[in-house]
Short mmCIF file of C-alpha atoms in Angstrom, two decimals:
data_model
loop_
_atom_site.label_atom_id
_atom_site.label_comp_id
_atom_site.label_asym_id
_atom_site.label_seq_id
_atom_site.Cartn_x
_atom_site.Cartn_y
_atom_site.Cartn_z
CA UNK A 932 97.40 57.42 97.32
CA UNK A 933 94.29 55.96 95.37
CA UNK A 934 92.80 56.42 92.14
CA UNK A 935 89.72 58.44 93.43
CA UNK A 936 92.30 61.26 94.50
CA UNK A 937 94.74 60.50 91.25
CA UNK A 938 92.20 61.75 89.61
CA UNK A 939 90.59 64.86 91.39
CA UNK A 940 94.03 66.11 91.69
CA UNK A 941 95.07 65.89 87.86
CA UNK A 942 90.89 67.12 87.35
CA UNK A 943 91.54 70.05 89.42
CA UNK A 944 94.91 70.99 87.63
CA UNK A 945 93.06 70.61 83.85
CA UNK A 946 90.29 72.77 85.09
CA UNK A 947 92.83 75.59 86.47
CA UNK A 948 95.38 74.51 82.75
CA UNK A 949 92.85 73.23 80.31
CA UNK A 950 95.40 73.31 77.70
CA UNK A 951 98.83 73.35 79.04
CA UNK A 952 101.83 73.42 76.88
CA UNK A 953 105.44 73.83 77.02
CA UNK A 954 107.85 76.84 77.73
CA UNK A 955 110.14 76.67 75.27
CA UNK A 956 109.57 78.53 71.90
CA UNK A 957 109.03 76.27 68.86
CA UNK A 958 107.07 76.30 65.32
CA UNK A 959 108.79 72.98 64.31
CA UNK A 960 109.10 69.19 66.14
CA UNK A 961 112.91 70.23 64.61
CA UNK A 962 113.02 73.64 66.59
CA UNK A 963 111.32 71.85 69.75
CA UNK A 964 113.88 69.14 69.45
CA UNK A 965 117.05 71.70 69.86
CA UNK A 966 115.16 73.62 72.18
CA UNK A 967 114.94 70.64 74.42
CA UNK A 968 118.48 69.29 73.96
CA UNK A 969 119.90 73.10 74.67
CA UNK A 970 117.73 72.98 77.42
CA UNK A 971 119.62 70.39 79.66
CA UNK A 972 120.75 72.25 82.97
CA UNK A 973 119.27 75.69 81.50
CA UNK A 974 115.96 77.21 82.23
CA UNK A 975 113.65 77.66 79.12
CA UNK A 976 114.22 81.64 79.47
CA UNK A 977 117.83 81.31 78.33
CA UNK A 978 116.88 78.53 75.73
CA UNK A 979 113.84 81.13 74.40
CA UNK A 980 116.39 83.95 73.96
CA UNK A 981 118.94 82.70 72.38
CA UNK A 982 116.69 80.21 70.12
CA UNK A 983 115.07 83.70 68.64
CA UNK A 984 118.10 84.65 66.56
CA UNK A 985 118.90 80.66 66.03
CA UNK A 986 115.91 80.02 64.20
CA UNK A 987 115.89 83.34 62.53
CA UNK A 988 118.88 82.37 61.06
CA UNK A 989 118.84 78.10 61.03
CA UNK A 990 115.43 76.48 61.84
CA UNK A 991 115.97 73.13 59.78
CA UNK A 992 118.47 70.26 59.70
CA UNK A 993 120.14 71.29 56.21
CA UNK A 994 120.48 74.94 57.83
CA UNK A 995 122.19 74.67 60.72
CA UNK A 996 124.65 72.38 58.77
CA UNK A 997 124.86 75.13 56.53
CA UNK A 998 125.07 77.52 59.68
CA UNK A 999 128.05 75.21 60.57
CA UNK A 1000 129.61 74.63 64.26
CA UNK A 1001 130.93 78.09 64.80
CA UNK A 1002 127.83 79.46 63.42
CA UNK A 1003 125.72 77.32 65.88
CA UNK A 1004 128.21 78.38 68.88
CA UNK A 1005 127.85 81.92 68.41
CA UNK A 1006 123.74 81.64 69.19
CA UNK A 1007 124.03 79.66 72.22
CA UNK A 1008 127.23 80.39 73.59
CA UNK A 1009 125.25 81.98 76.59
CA UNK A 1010 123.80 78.45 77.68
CA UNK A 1011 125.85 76.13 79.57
CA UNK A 1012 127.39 73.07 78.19
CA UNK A 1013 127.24 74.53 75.01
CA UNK A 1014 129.62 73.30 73.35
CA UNK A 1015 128.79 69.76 74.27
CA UNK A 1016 125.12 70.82 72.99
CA UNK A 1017 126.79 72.41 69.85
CA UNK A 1018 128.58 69.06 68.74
CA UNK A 1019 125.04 66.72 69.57
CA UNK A 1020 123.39 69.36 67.55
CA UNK A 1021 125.19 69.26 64.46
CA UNK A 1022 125.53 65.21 64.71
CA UNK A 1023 121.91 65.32 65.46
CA UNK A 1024 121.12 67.65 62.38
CA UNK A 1025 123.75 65.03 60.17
CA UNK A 1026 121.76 62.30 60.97
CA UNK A 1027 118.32 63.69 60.21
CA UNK A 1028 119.72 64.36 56.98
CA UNK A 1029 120.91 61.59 56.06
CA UNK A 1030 118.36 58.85 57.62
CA UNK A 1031 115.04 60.78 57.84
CA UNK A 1032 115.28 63.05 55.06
CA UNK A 1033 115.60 66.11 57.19
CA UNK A 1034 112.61 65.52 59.48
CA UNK A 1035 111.66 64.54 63.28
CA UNK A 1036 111.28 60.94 63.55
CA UNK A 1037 108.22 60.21 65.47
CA UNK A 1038 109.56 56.69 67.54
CA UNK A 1039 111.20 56.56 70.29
CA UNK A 1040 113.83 54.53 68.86
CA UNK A 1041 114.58 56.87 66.15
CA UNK A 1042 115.00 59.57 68.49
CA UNK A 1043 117.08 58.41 71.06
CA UNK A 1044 119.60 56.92 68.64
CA UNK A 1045 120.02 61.33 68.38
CA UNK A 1046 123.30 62.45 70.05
CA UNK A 1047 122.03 64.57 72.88
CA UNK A 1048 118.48 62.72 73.11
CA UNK A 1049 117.71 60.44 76.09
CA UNK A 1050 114.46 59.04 77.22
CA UNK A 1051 113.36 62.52 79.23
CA UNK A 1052 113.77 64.39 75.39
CA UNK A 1053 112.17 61.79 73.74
CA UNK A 1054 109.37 61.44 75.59
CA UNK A 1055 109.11 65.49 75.23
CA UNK A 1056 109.44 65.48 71.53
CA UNK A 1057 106.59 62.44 71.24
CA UNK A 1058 103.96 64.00 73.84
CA UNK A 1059 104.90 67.81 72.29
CA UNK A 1060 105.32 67.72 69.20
CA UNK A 1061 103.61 64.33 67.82
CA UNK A 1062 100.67 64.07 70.70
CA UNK A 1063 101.53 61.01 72.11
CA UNK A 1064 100.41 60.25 75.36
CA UNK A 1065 103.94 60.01 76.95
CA UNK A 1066 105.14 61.64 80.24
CA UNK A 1067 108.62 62.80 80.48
CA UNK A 1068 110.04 62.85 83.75
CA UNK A 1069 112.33 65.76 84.72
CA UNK A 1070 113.66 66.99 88.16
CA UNK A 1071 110.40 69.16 89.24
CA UNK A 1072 108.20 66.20 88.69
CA UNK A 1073 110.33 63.72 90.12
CA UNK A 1074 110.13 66.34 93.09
CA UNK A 1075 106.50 66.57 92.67
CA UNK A 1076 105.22 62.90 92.43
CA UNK A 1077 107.53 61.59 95.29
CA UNK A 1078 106.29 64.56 97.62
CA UNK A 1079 102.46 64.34 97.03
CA UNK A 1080 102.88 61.10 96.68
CA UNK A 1081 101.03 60.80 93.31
CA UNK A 1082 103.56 58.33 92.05
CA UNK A 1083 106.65 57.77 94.52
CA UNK A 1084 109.78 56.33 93.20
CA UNK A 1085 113.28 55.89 93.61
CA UNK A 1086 114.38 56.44 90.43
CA UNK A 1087 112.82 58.65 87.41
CA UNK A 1088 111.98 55.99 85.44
CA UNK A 1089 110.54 54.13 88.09
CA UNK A 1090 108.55 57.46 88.77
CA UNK A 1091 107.44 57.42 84.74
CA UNK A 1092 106.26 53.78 85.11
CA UNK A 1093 104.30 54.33 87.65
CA UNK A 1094 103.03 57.63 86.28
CA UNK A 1095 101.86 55.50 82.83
CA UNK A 1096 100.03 52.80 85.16
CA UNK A 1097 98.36 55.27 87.86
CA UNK A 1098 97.43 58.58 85.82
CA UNK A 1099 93.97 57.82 84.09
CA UNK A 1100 94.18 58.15 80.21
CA UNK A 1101 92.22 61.34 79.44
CA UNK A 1102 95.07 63.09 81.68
CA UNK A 1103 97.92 61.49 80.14
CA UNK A 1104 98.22 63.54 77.21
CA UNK A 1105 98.86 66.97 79.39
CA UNK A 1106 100.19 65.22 82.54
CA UNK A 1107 103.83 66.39 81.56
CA UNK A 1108 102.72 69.52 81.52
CA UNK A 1109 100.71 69.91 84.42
CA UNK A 1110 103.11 68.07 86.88
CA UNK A 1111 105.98 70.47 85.57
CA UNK A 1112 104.35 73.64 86.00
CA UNK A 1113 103.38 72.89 89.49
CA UNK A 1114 106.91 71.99 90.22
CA UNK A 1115 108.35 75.11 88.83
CA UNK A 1116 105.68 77.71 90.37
CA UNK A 1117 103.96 76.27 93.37
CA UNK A 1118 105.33 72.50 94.31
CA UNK A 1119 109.06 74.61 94.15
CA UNK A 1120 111.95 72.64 95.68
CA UNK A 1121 113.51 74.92 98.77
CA UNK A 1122 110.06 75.75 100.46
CA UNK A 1123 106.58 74.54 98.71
CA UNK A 1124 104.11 77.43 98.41
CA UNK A 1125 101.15 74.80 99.83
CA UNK A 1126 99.02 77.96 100.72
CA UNK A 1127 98.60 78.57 97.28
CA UNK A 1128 98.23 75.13 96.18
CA UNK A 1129 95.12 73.74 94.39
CA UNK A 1130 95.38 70.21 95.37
CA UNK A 1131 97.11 71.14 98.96
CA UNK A 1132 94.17 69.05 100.51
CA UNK A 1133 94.67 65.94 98.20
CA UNK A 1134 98.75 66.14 98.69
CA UNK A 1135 100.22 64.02 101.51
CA UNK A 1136 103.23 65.53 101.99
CA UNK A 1137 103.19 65.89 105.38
CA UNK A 1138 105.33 68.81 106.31
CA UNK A 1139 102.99 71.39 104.46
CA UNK A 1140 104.16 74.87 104.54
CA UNK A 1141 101.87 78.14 105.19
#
């Protein structure tokens, strides 16, 4: 794929999203950050309804150690792993604490030295929360960029480097967002809905659906 279609393609998707944005429910870069990490291998519906009554009750560091572990289980017992998410969180919250004086650190370093926090979080938290022009690669994009062949890779960070060289910089900033969406609503995994796709002429996937 070249640049001139790169960039009609990510044109087309700002003009149909000119300001695209997350799913997940958030006031904070804190309450984005345990959004994301209770997000892992659970759709941002089940994060957004059991983050409601979290933050309600715990929406900073000092809180939810105050909230304490069975405190914290009791909100998100309904999403998976979360008891694994329950012990990053409260290490996660510990360490804010202690080394950043309760708030987000805005480096990627910083963050993923967070139990729970890998590269994909990160790069959510940074672009999200901070406005850095980062693109966090997930499974729908991954999906996405290897089928239209925006940016094919192997791996997903081979798929996020190439994403950082290939996608002009006024895009970068919403990229995430845009690639995402289109993943979870049109570009979907089982059967691609290309009929209703606005870039279905620039894609070249080549077994393109009705």
């Amino acid at each position: 794929m070249n640049q001139k279609k790169r960039r009609e393609i990510f044109e087309r998707l700002r003009e149909a999203n000119p300001a695209p944005t997350t799913e997940l429910h958030y006031k904070t870069p804190f309450e984005l950050l345990i959004a994301v990490i209770l997000s892992a291998q659970a759709t941002d519906k089940g994060v957004n309804k059991a983050t409601r009554e979290l933050f309600k009750a715990a929406n900073t560091p000092q809180a939810i150690l105050k909230l304490g572990k069975a405190g914290l289980k009791k909100h998100i017992r309904t999403i998976g792993l979360y008891n694994t998410k329950a012990d990053n969180i409260m290490k996660t919250c510990e360490i804010l604490v202690r080394e950043h004086d309760g708030r987000v650190p805005d480096d990627r370093k910083s963050l993923e030295a967070l139990p729970g926090v890998g590269r994909k979080t990160a790069n959510v938290i940074l672009n999200t929360a901070f406005g850095q022009p980062t693109i966090a690669v997930d499974t729908h994009i991954f999906r996405v960029c290897n089928r239209t062949g925006i940016a094919p890779g192997k791996t997903v960070r081979e798929v996020e480097d190439k994403l950082m060289k290939c996608v002009p910089d006024e895009f970068k900033h919403d990229a995430h967002h845009w690639l995402i969406l289109h993943g979870r609503y049109t570009c979907i995994a089982r059967k691609p809905r290309c009929g209703s796709c606005i870039i279905e002429d620039l894609c070249e996937y080549t077994d393109k659906t009705e």
